[in-house]
GROMACS .gro file of C-alpha atoms in nm:
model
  305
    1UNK     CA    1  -0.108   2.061  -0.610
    2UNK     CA    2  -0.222   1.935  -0.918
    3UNK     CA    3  -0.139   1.534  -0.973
    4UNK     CA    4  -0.196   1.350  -1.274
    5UNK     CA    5  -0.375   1.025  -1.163
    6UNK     CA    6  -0.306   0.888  -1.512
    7UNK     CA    7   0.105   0.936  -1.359
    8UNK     CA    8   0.011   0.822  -1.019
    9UNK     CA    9  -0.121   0.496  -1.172
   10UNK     CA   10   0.239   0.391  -1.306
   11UNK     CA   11   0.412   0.614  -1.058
   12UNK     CA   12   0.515   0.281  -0.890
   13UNK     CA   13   0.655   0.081  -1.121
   14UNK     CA   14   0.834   0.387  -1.339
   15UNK     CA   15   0.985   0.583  -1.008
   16UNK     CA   16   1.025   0.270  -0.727
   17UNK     CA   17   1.339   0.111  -0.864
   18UNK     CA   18   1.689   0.194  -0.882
   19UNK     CA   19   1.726   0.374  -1.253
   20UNK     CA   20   1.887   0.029  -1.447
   21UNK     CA   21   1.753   0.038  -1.801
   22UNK     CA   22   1.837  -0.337  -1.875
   23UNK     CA   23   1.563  -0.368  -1.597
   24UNK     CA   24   1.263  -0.112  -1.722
   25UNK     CA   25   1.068  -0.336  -1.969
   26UNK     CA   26   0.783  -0.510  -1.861
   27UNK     CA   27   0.817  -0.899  -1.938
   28UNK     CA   28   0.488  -1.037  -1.883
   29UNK     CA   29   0.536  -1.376  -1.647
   30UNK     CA   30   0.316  -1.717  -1.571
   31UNK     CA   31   0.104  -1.583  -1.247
   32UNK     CA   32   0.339  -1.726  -0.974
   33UNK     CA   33   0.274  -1.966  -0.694
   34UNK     CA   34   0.078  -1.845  -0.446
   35UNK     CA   35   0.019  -2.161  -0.206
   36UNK     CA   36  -0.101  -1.949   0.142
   37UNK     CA   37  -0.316  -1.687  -0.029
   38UNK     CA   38  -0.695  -1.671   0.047
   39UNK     CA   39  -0.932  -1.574  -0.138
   40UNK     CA   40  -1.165  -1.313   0.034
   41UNK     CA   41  -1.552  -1.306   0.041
   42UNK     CA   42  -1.587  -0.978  -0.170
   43UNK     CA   43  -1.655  -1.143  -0.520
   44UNK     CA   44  -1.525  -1.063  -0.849
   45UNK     CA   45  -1.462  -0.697  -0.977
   46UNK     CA   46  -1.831  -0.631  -1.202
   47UNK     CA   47  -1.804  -0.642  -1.578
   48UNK     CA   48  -1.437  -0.725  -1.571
   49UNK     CA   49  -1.343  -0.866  -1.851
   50UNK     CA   50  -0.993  -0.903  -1.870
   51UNK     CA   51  -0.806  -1.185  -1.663
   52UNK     CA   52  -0.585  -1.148  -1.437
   53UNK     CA   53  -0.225  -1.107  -1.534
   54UNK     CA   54   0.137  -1.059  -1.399
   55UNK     CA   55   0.437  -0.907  -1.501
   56UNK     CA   56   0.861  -0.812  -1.423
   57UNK     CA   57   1.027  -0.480  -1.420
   58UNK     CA   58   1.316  -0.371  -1.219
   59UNK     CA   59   1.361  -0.707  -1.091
   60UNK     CA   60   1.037  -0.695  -0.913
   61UNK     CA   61   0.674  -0.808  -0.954
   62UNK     CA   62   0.383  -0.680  -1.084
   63UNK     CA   63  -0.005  -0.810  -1.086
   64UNK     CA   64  -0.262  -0.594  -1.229
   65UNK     CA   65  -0.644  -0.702  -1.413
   66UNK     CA   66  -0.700  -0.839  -1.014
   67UNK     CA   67  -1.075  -0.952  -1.021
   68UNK     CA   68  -1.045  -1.125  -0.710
   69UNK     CA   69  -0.919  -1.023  -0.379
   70UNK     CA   70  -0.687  -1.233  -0.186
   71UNK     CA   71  -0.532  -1.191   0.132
   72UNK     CA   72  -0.168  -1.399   0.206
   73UNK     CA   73  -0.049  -1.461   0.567
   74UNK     CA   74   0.334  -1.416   0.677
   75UNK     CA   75   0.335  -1.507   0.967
   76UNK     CA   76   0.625  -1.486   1.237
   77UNK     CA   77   0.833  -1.818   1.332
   78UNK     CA   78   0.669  -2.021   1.615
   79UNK     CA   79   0.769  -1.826   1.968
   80UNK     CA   80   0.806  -1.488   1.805
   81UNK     CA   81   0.468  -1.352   1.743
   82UNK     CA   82   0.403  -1.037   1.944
   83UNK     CA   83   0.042  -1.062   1.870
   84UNK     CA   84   0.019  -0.753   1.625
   85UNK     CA   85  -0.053  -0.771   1.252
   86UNK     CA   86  -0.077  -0.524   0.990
   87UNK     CA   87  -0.255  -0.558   0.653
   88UNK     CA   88  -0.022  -0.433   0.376
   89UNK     CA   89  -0.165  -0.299   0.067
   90UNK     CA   90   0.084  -0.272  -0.215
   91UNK     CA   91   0.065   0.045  -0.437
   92UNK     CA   92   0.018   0.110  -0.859
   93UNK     CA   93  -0.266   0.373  -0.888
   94UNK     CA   94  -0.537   0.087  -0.898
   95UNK     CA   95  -0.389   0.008  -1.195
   96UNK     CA   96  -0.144  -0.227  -1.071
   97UNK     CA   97   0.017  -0.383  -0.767
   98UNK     CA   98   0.364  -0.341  -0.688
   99UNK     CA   99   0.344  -0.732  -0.523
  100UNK     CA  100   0.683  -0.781  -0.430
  101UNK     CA  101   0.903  -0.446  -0.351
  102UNK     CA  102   0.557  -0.323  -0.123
  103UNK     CA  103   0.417  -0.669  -0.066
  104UNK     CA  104   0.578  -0.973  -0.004
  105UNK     CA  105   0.902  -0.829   0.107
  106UNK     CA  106   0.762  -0.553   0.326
  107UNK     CA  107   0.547  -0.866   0.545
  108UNK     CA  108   0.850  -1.120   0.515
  109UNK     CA  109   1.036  -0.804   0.688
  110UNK     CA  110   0.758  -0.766   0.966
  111UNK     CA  111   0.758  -1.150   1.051
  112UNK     CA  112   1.101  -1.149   1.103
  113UNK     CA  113   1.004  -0.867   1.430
  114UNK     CA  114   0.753  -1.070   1.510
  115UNK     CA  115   0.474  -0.875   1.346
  116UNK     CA  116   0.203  -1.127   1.173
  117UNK     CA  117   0.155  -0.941   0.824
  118UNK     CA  118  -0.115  -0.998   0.564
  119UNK     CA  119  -0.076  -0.905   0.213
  120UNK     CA  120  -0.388  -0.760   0.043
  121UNK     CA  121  -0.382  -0.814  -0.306
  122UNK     CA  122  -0.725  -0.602  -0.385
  123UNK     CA  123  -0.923  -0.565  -0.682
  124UNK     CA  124  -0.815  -0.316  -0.963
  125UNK     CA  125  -0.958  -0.093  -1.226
  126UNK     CA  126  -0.936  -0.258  -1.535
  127UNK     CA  127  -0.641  -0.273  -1.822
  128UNK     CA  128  -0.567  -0.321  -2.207
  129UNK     CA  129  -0.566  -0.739  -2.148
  130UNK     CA  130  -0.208  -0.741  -2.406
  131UNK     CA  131   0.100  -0.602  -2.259
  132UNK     CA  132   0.168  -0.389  -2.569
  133UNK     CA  133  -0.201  -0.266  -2.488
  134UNK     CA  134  -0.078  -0.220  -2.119
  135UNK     CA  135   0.260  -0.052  -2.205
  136UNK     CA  136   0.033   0.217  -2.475
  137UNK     CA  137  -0.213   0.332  -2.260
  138UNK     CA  138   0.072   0.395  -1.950
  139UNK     CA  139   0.225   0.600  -2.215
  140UNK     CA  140  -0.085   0.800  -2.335
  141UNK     CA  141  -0.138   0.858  -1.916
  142UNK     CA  142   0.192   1.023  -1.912
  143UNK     CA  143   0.128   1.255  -2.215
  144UNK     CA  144   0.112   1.609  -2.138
  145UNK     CA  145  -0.234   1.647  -2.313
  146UNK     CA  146  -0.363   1.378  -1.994
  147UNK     CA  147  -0.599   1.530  -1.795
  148UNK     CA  148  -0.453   1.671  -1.446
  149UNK     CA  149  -0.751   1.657  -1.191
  150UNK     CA  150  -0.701   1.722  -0.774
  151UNK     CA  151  -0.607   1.456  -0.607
  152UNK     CA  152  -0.865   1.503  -0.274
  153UNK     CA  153  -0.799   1.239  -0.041
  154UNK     CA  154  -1.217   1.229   0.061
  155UNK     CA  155  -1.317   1.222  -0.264
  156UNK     CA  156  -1.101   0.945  -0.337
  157UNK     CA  157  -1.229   0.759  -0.063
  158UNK     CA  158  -1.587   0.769  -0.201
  159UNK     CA  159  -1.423   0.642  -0.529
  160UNK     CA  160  -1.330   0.343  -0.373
  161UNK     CA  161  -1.595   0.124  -0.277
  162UNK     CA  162  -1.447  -0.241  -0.378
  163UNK     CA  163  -1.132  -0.137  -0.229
  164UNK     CA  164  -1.273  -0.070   0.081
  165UNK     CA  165  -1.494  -0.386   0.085
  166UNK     CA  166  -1.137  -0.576   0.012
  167UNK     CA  167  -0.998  -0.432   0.352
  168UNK     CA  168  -1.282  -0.441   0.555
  169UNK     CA  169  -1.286  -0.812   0.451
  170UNK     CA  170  -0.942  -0.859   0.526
  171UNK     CA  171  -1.013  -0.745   0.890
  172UNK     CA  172  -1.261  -0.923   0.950
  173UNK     CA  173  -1.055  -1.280   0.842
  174UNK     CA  174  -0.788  -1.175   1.067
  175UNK     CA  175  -0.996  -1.129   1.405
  176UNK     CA  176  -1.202  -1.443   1.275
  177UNK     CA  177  -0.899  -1.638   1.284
  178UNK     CA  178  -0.676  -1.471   1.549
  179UNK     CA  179  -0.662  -1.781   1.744
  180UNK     CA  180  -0.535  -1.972   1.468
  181UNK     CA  181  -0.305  -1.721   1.402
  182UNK     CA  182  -0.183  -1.580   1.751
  183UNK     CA  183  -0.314  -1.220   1.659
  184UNK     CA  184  -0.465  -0.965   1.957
  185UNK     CA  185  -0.780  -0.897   1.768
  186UNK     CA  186  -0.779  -0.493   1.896
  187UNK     CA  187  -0.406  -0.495   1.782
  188UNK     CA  188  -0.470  -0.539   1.397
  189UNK     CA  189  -0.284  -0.209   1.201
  190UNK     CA  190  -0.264  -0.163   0.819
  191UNK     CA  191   0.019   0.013   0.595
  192UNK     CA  192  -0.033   0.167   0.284
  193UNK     CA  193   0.226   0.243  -0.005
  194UNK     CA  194   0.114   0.507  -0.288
  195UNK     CA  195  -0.257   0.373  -0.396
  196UNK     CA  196  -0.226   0.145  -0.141
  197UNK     CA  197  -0.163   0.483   0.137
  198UNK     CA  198  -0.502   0.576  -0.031
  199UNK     CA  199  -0.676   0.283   0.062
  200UNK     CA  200  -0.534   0.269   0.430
  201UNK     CA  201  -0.657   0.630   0.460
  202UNK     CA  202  -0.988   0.537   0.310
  203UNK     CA  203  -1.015   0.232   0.547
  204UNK     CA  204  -0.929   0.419   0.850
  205UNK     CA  205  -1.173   0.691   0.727
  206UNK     CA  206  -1.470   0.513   0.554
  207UNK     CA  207  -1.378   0.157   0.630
  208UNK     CA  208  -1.632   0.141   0.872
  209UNK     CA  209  -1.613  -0.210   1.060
  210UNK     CA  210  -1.266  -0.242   0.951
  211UNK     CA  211  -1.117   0.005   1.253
  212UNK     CA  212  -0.747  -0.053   1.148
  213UNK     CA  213  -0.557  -0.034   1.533
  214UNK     CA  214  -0.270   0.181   1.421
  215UNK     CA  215  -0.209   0.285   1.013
  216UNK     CA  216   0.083   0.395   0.799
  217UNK     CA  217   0.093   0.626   0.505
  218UNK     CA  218   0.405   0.544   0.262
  219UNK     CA  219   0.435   0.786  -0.002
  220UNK     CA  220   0.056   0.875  -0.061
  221UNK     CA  221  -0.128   1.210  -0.077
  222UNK     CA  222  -0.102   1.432   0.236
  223UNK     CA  223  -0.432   1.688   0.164
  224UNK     CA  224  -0.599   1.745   0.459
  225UNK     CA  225  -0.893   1.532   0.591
  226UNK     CA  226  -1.167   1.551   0.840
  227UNK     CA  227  -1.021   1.321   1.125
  228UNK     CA  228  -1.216   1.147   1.378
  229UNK     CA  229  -1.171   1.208   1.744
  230UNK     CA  230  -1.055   0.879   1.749
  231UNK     CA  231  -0.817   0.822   1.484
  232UNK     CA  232  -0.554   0.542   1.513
  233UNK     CA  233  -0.210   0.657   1.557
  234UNK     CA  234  -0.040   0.749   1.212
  235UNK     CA  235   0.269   0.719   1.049
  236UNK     CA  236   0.400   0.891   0.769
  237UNK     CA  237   0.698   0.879   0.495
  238UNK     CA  238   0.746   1.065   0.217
  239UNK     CA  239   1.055   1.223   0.004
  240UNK     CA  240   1.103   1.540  -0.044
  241UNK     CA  241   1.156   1.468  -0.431
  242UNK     CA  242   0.795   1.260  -0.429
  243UNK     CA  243   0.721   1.410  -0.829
  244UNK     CA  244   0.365   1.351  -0.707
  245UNK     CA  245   0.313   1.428  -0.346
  246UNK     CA  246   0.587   1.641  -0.251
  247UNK     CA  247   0.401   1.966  -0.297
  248UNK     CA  248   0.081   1.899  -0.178
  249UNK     CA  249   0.132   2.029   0.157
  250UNK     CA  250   0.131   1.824   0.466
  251UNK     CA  251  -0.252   1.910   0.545
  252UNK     CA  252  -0.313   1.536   0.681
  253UNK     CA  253  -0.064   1.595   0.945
  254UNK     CA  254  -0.196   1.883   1.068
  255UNK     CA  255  -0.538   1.752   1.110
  256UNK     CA  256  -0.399   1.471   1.267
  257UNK     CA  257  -0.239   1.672   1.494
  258UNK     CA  258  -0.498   1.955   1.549
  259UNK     CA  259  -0.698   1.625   1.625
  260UNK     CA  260  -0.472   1.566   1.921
  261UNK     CA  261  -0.439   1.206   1.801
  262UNK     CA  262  -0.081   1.025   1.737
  263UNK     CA  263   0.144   1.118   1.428
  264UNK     CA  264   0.454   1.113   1.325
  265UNK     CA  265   0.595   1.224   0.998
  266UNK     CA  266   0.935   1.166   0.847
  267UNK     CA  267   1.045   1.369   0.488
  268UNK     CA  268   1.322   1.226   0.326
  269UNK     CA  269   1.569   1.443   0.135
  270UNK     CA  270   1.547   1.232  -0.163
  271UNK     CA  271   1.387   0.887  -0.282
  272UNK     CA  272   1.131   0.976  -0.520
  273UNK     CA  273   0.831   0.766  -0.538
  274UNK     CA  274   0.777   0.418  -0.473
  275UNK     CA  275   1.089   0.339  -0.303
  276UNK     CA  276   0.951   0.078  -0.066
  277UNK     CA  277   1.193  -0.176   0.012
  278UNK     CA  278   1.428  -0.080  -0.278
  279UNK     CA  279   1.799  -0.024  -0.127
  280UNK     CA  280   1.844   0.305  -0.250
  281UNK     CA  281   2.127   0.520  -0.190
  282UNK     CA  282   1.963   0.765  -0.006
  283UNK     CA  283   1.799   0.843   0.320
  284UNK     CA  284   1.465   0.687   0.226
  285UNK     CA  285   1.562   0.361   0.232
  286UNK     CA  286   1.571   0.367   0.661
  287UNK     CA  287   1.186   0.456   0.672
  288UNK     CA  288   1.136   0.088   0.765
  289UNK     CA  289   1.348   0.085   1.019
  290UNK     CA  290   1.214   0.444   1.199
  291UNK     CA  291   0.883   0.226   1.094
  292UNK     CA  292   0.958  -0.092   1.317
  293UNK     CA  293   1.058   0.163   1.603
  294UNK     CA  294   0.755   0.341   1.592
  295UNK     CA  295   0.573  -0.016   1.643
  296UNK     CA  296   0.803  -0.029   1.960
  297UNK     CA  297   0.721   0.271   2.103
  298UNK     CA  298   0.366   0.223   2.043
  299UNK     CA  299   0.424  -0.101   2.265
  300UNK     CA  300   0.350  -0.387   1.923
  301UNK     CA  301   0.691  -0.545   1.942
  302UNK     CA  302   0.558  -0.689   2.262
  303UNK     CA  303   0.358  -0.964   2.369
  304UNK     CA  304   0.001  -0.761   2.525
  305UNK     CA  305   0.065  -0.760   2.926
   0.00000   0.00000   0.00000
């Protein structure tokens, strides 16, 4: 399968939300509070120029132009920690970061199970600095005279070196301060959405140090990869009306599988791309659910024995 990554880059923020016109425009915002965030050790993006910069659509928030990684705790009410956490890397083809619908709401939802979660908000490629700027070249990406390269999952990987040096950071804060934080140090996961699915792949893969525990692929590219002999347990979600992943086979599964290591794979009828925490009317919107059950079976809704 052929995928535009020009598409992929806005595939968030133009397929994610329920279809509302009144709610497609981008209205650029004030960067908004982030009290708990930490900034991570990896340095600024080089020769960025353009500052950081937020924006709405579909009632949900946007950052893109991130220079700096952060990482922002949610962490589960005093009593309720199970001692698992999972790093959660938002999607928006490294363009952007879909903050809110595959951020802040998916780690608000894991603290309420008692998972610790920790939002990654990682450094991007660069953007037109103006929104108009912005909104053009999204449009000239979706052109049919953009160029329509493979997306392969391992060459992606070795595309993504500050990425990867975002994650691996963000591991290495969590173990530092699992005391402070009542995490199991060997029970740190991390779950992808889109770009951010990439990433979790890449930091599984390439991420060396980093060692996520147990990893989650939301709507990213299923090509096969070479998979270690031992590769975390996977989970998977994807519809089955994904316009950019839906026909590229399910080659990561088999691996996985061939691999004899732990998958499981659900493909919605319908819910497009980007549906994160959206309620949508269709059967996508339970993957969170089959997701927090999957922690359960894997024993991470549990306080370690």
């Amino acid at each position: 399968m052929y995928v535009s990554l020009a598409a992929l880059a806005l595939g968030v923020a133009t397929m994610a939300a329920p279809a509302r016109a009144q709610d497609d425009r981008m209205t650029p915002i004030a960067a908004p509070a982030q009290p708990d965030a930490i900034t991570l050790d990896t340095g600024p993006l080089p020769d960025a120029k353009n500052k950081e910069a937020w924006h709405r659509q579909y009632n949900s928030t946007f950052a893109r132009n991130v220079t700096v990684a952060t990482l922002t705790p949610f962490l589960p009410a005093p009593g309720t920690g199970t001692g698992a956490a999972v790093v959660v890397a938002p999607g928006g083809g490294f363009r952007t970061l879909s903050m809110e619908n595959e951020g802040w709401d998916v780690a608000r939802a894991l603290a309420k199970r008692g998972v610790a979660a920790f939002v990654l908000k990682y450094r991007l490629n660069q953007t037109p600095a103006d929104m108009a700027g912005f909104e053009k070249s999204m449009a000239e990406m979706f052109s049919g005279s953009a160029p329509r390269p493979r997306v392969e999952p391992m060459a992606m990987t070795a595309r993504l070196g500050p990425q990867i040096a975002d994650a691996r950071a963000a591991f290495k804060l969590i173990r530092a301060r699992a005391g402070e934080w009542k995490v199991d140090p060997d029970r740190v996961g991390m779950i992808g959405f889109s770009a951010g699915a990439m990433l979790t792949m890449a930091t599984a893969l390439a991420g060396q140090d980093a060692k996520p525990a147990f990893i989650a692929d939301i709507y990213g590219p299923l090509g096969a990869v070479d998979v270690p002999a031992d590769a975390p347990p996977l989970f998977v979600a994807l519809a089955a009306d994904d316009p950019f992943f839906a026909g590229d086979g399910i080659g990561l599964i088999d691996r996985w599988r061939a691999a004899k290591r732990p998958v499981e794979f659900h493909l919605y009828e319908q819910g497009g791309h980007g549906f994160g925490m959206y309620q949508k009317p269709t059967t996508s919107t339970g993957w969170f659910d089959a997701y927090v059950r999957w922690l359960g079976m894997h024993g991470l809704l549990a306080a370690k024995k």
